[in-house]
mmCIF file of C-alpha atoms and ligand atoms in Angstrom:
data_model
loop_
_atom_site.group_PDB
_atom_site.id
_atom_site.type_symbol
_atom_site.label_atom_id
_atom_site.label_comp_id
_atom_site.label_asym_id
_atom_site.label_seq_id
_atom_site.Cartn_x
_atom_site.Cartn_y
_atom_site.Cartn_z
ATOM 1 C CA MET N 1 85.536 105.028 105.793
ATOM 2 C CA TRP N 2 88.858 103.240 106.168
ATOM 3 C CA ASN N 3 91.200 105.833 104.718
ATOM 4 C CA ARG N 4 94.588 104.706 103.445
ATOM 5 C CA GLU N 5 95.958 108.181 102.925
ATOM 6 C CA PRO N 6 98.986 108.464 105.205
ATOM 7 C CA VAL N 7 98.420 110.335 108.443
ATOM 8 C CA GLY N 8 100.739 110.954 111.353
ATOM 9 C CA GLY N 9 104.229 112.236 111.871
ATOM 10 C CA PRO N 10 106.521 113.971 114.292
ATOM 11 C CA PHE N 11 105.195 115.932 117.232
ATOM 12 C CA SER N 12 106.797 117.524 120.251
ATOM 13 C CA LEU N 13 104.338 118.114 123.081
ATOM 14 C CA THR N 14 103.957 117.969 126.870
ATOM 15 C CA ASP N 15 101.935 115.262 128.556
ATOM 16 C CA HIS N 16 99.400 115.705 131.357
ATOM 17 C CA GLY N 17 102.137 114.994 133.905
ATOM 18 C CA GLY N 18 104.254 117.841 132.523
ATOM 19 C CA LYS N 19 106.717 115.543 130.749
ATOM 20 C CA PRO N 20 107.964 116.319 127.213
ATOM 21 C CA ARG N 21 106.800 113.723 124.688
ATOM 22 C CA THR N 22 107.412 112.987 121.051
ATOM 23 C CA GLU N 23 105.982 110.311 118.785
ATOM 24 C CA GLU N 24 109.207 108.330 119.317
ATOM 25 C CA ASP N 25 108.249 107.728 122.959
ATOM 26 C CA PHE N 26 105.368 105.558 121.806
ATOM 27 C CA ARG N 27 107.116 103.196 119.394
ATOM 28 C CA GLY N 28 106.245 99.647 120.333
ATOM 29 C CA LYS N 29 102.649 100.632 121.072
ATOM 30 C CA PHE N 30 99.648 100.854 118.841
ATOM 31 C CA LEU N 31 98.343 104.402 119.067
ATOM 32 C CA LEU N 32 94.792 105.660 119.162
ATOM 33 C CA VAL N 33 95.165 109.386 118.518
ATOM 34 C CA TYR N 34 92.315 111.790 119.096
ATOM 35 C CA PHE N 35 92.277 115.578 118.841
ATOM 36 C CA GLY N 36 89.779 117.693 120.762
ATOM 37 C CA PHE N 37 89.489 119.965 123.771
ATOM 38 C CA THR N 38 88.238 119.466 127.292
ATOM 39 C CA TYR N 39 85.441 122.031 127.090
ATOM 40 C CA CYS N 40 84.016 120.372 123.992
ATOM 41 C CA PRO N 41 80.351 120.021 124.834
ATOM 42 C CA ASP N 42 79.475 117.144 122.618
ATOM 43 C CA ILE N 43 81.539 114.869 120.468
ATOM 44 C CA CYS N 44 84.816 114.719 122.405
ATOM 45 C CA PRO N 45 83.296 113.267 125.583
ATOM 46 C CA THR N 46 81.267 110.779 123.561
ATOM 47 C CA ASP N 47 84.276 109.510 121.659
ATOM 48 C CA LEU N 48 86.450 109.407 124.786
ATOM 49 C CA VAL N 49 83.839 107.250 126.499
ATOM 50 C CA GLU N 50 83.951 104.835 123.551
ATOM 51 C CA ILE N 51 87.759 104.764 123.526
ATOM 52 C CA GLY N 52 87.694 103.921 127.243
ATOM 53 C CA ARG N 53 85.103 101.192 126.702
ATOM 54 C CA ALA N 54 87.163 99.746 123.838
ATOM 55 C CA LEU N 55 90.239 99.536 126.095
ATOM 56 C CA ASP N 56 88.209 97.798 128.772
ATOM 57 C CA GLN N 57 86.787 95.327 126.271
ATOM 58 C CA LEU N 58 90.234 94.500 124.911
ATOM 59 C CA GLY N 59 91.387 93.661 128.428
ATOM 60 C CA PRO N 60 95.025 92.486 128.631
ATOM 61 C CA ASP N 61 95.243 92.461 124.801
ATOM 62 C CA GLY N 62 94.701 96.222 124.969
ATOM 63 C CA GLU N 63 97.849 96.870 126.953
ATOM 64 C CA ILE N 64 99.713 97.343 123.682
ATOM 65 C CA ILE N 65 97.343 100.202 122.805
ATOM 66 C CA GLN N 66 98.237 103.722 123.927
ATOM 67 C CA PRO N 67 95.393 106.231 123.596
ATOM 68 C CA LEU N 68 96.440 109.870 123.158
ATOM 69 C CA PHE N 69 94.253 112.941 123.500
ATOM 70 C CA ILE N 70 95.817 116.022 121.888
ATOM 71 C CA THR N 71 94.190 119.305 122.792
ATOM 72 C CA LEU N 72 93.224 121.857 120.180
ATOM 73 C CA TYR N 73 92.763 124.489 122.889
ATOM 74 C CA PRO N 74 96.190 124.562 124.573
ATOM 75 C CA GLU N 75 95.662 127.965 126.240
ATOM 76 C CA ARG N 76 93.033 126.434 128.494
ATOM 77 C CA ASP N 77 94.035 122.787 128.451
ATOM 78 C CA THR N 78 97.070 122.868 130.709
ATOM 79 C CA PRO N 79 98.668 119.572 131.767
ATOM 80 C CA ALA N 80 96.877 119.727 135.134
ATOM 81 C CA HIS N 81 93.552 120.357 133.486
ATOM 82 C CA LEU N 82 94.055 117.513 131.007
ATOM 83 C CA ALA N 83 94.966 115.168 133.877
ATOM 84 C CA GLU N 84 91.787 115.964 135.736
ATOM 85 C CA TYR N 85 89.577 115.726 132.657
ATOM 86 C CA LEU N 86 90.991 112.507 131.212
ATOM 87 C CA SER N 87 90.762 110.683 134.541
ATOM 88 C CA LEU N 88 86.992 110.828 134.033
ATOM 89 C CA PHE N 89 87.289 108.561 130.991
ATOM 90 C CA HIS N 90 90.119 106.051 131.330
ATOM 91 C CA PRO N 91 93.258 105.799 133.476
ATOM 92 C CA ARG N 92 95.413 104.859 130.462
ATOM 93 C CA LEU N 93 94.621 107.971 128.428
ATOM 94 C CA ILE N 94 97.546 110.343 127.981
ATOM 95 C CA GLY N 95 96.739 113.999 127.359
ATOM 96 C CA LEU N 96 99.085 116.167 125.315
ATOM 97 C CA THR N 97 99.324 119.931 125.117
ATOM 98 C CA GLY N 98 101.908 122.474 124.007
ATOM 99 C CA SER N 99 102.377 125.812 122.352
ATOM 100 C CA GLY N 100 99.935 126.877 119.685
ATOM 101 C CA ALA N 101 102.633 126.232 117.101
ATOM 102 C CA ALA N 102 103.400 122.741 118.418
ATOM 103 C CA ILE N 103 99.708 121.849 118.435
ATOM 104 C CA GLY N 104 99.397 123.252 114.921
ATOM 105 C CA GLN N 105 102.244 121.042 113.734
ATOM 106 C CA ALA N 106 100.671 117.919 115.260
ATOM 107 C CA ALA N 107 97.271 118.764 113.815
ATOM 108 C CA GLU N 108 98.785 119.255 110.392
ATOM 109 C CA ALA N 109 100.576 115.905 110.550
ATOM 110 C CA TYR N 110 97.277 114.187 111.268
ATOM 111 C CA LYS N 111 95.365 116.312 108.764
ATOM 112 C CA VAL N 112 93.065 117.541 111.512
ATOM 113 C CA TYR N 113 90.772 120.389 110.636
ATOM 114 C CA TYR N 114 90.191 122.903 113.431
ATOM 115 C CA ARG N 115 89.117 126.470 113.663
ATOM 116 C CA LYS N 116 88.747 128.855 116.585
ATOM 117 C CA VAL N 117 85.323 130.437 116.862
ATOM 118 C CA GLU N 118 85.177 133.408 119.217
ATOM 119 C CA THR N 119 82.591 133.232 121.970
ATOM 120 C CA GLY N 120 83.710 136.233 124.048
ATOM 121 C CA PRO N 121 86.525 138.717 124.553
ATOM 122 C CA ASP N 122 89.101 136.083 125.584
ATOM 123 C CA THR N 123 87.338 132.859 124.914
ATOM 124 C CA TYR N 124 86.619 130.736 121.941
ATOM 125 C CA THR N 125 85.256 127.371 121.052
ATOM 126 C CA VAL N 126 86.868 125.047 118.544
ATOM 127 C CA ASP N 127 85.264 123.604 115.483
ATOM 128 C CA HIS N 128 87.176 120.440 114.764
ATOM 129 C CA SER N 129 87.224 117.167 112.906
ATOM 130 C CA ALA N 130 86.891 114.236 115.287
ATOM 131 C CA TYR N 131 88.512 111.109 113.934
ATOM 132 C CA VAL N 132 90.212 108.479 116.031
ATOM 133 C CA TYR N 133 93.448 107.530 114.250
ATOM 134 C CA LEU N 134 94.986 104.106 114.594
ATOM 135 C CA LEU N 135 98.746 103.647 114.134
ATOM 136 C CA ASP N 136 100.844 100.549 114.552
ATOM 137 C CA THR N 137 103.876 99.903 116.757
ATOM 138 C CA ARG N 138 106.185 101.582 114.247
ATOM 139 C CA GLY N 139 104.022 104.655 113.849
ATOM 140 C CA ARG N 140 102.532 103.558 110.542
ATOM 141 C CA TYR N 141 99.030 104.742 109.858
ATOM 142 C CA LEU N 142 96.400 102.007 109.734
ATOM 143 C CA GLY N 143 93.212 104.052 109.388
ATOM 144 C CA PHE N 144 90.670 106.036 111.333
ATOM 145 C CA PHE N 145 87.356 105.683 113.093
ATOM 146 C CA PRO N 146 84.750 108.337 112.327
ATOM 147 C CA PRO N 147 83.049 110.295 115.131
ATOM 148 C CA ASN N 148 80.568 108.273 117.177
ATOM 149 C CA THR N 149 82.149 104.917 116.373
ATOM 150 C CA PRO N 150 80.981 102.445 119.031
ATOM 151 C CA ALA N 151 83.619 100.694 121.129
ATOM 152 C CA GLU N 152 82.589 97.296 119.750
ATOM 153 C CA ARG N 153 83.481 98.398 116.220
ATOM 154 C CA MET N 154 86.834 99.774 117.372
ATOM 155 C CA VAL N 155 87.611 96.513 119.149
ATOM 156 C CA THR N 156 86.861 94.434 116.030
ATOM 157 C CA ILE N 157 89.146 96.532 113.840
ATOM 158 C CA ILE N 158 91.895 96.852 116.456
ATOM 159 C CA ARG N 159 91.940 93.101 117.079
ATOM 160 C CA SER N 160 92.364 92.471 113.360
ATOM 161 C CA HIS N 161 95.644 94.418 113.500
ATOM 162 C CA LEU N 162 97.068 93.040 116.730
ATOM 163 C CA PRO N 163 99.864 90.478 116.519
ATOM 164 C CA ALA N 164 98.554 86.923 116.734
ATOM 165 C CA HIS N 165 99.210 85.124 119.983
HETATM 166 NI NI1 NI Q 201 85.260 118.046 120.435
#
């Protein structure tokens, strides 16, 4: 489960406040990186709930963690829409969107599988892998949590990587 194959890399996206963001903006933070889309009926909301619970359980120790939600459906997931959606889960979540090409580049860096499945003339749903990636303060990949990982498990693993204090 705890993959050592390197994951991560440069991205250039727009956050849910409309501000341009790259991976460099988050150096100094541990990252929890999750790819999905706001209309996802099932696994995305479940995992976002667990990420939010994990942050709450970590308390002040969790302030060094920055959770990122990168949309795989950028046509619908505008910054404003991401802001509204993510506020349902945790105030510290940052949503990222961008052009289809920019999202594709980020997904490739994180080895995320996703595929559009048409559901109507101008709509589609997205089949996607749903791993929560953990990176350290220098952007080095530490591993991933599989879908449906409970917050308690995330907290145990995250704590094992946090600097001692
Ligand atoms: Ni999803």
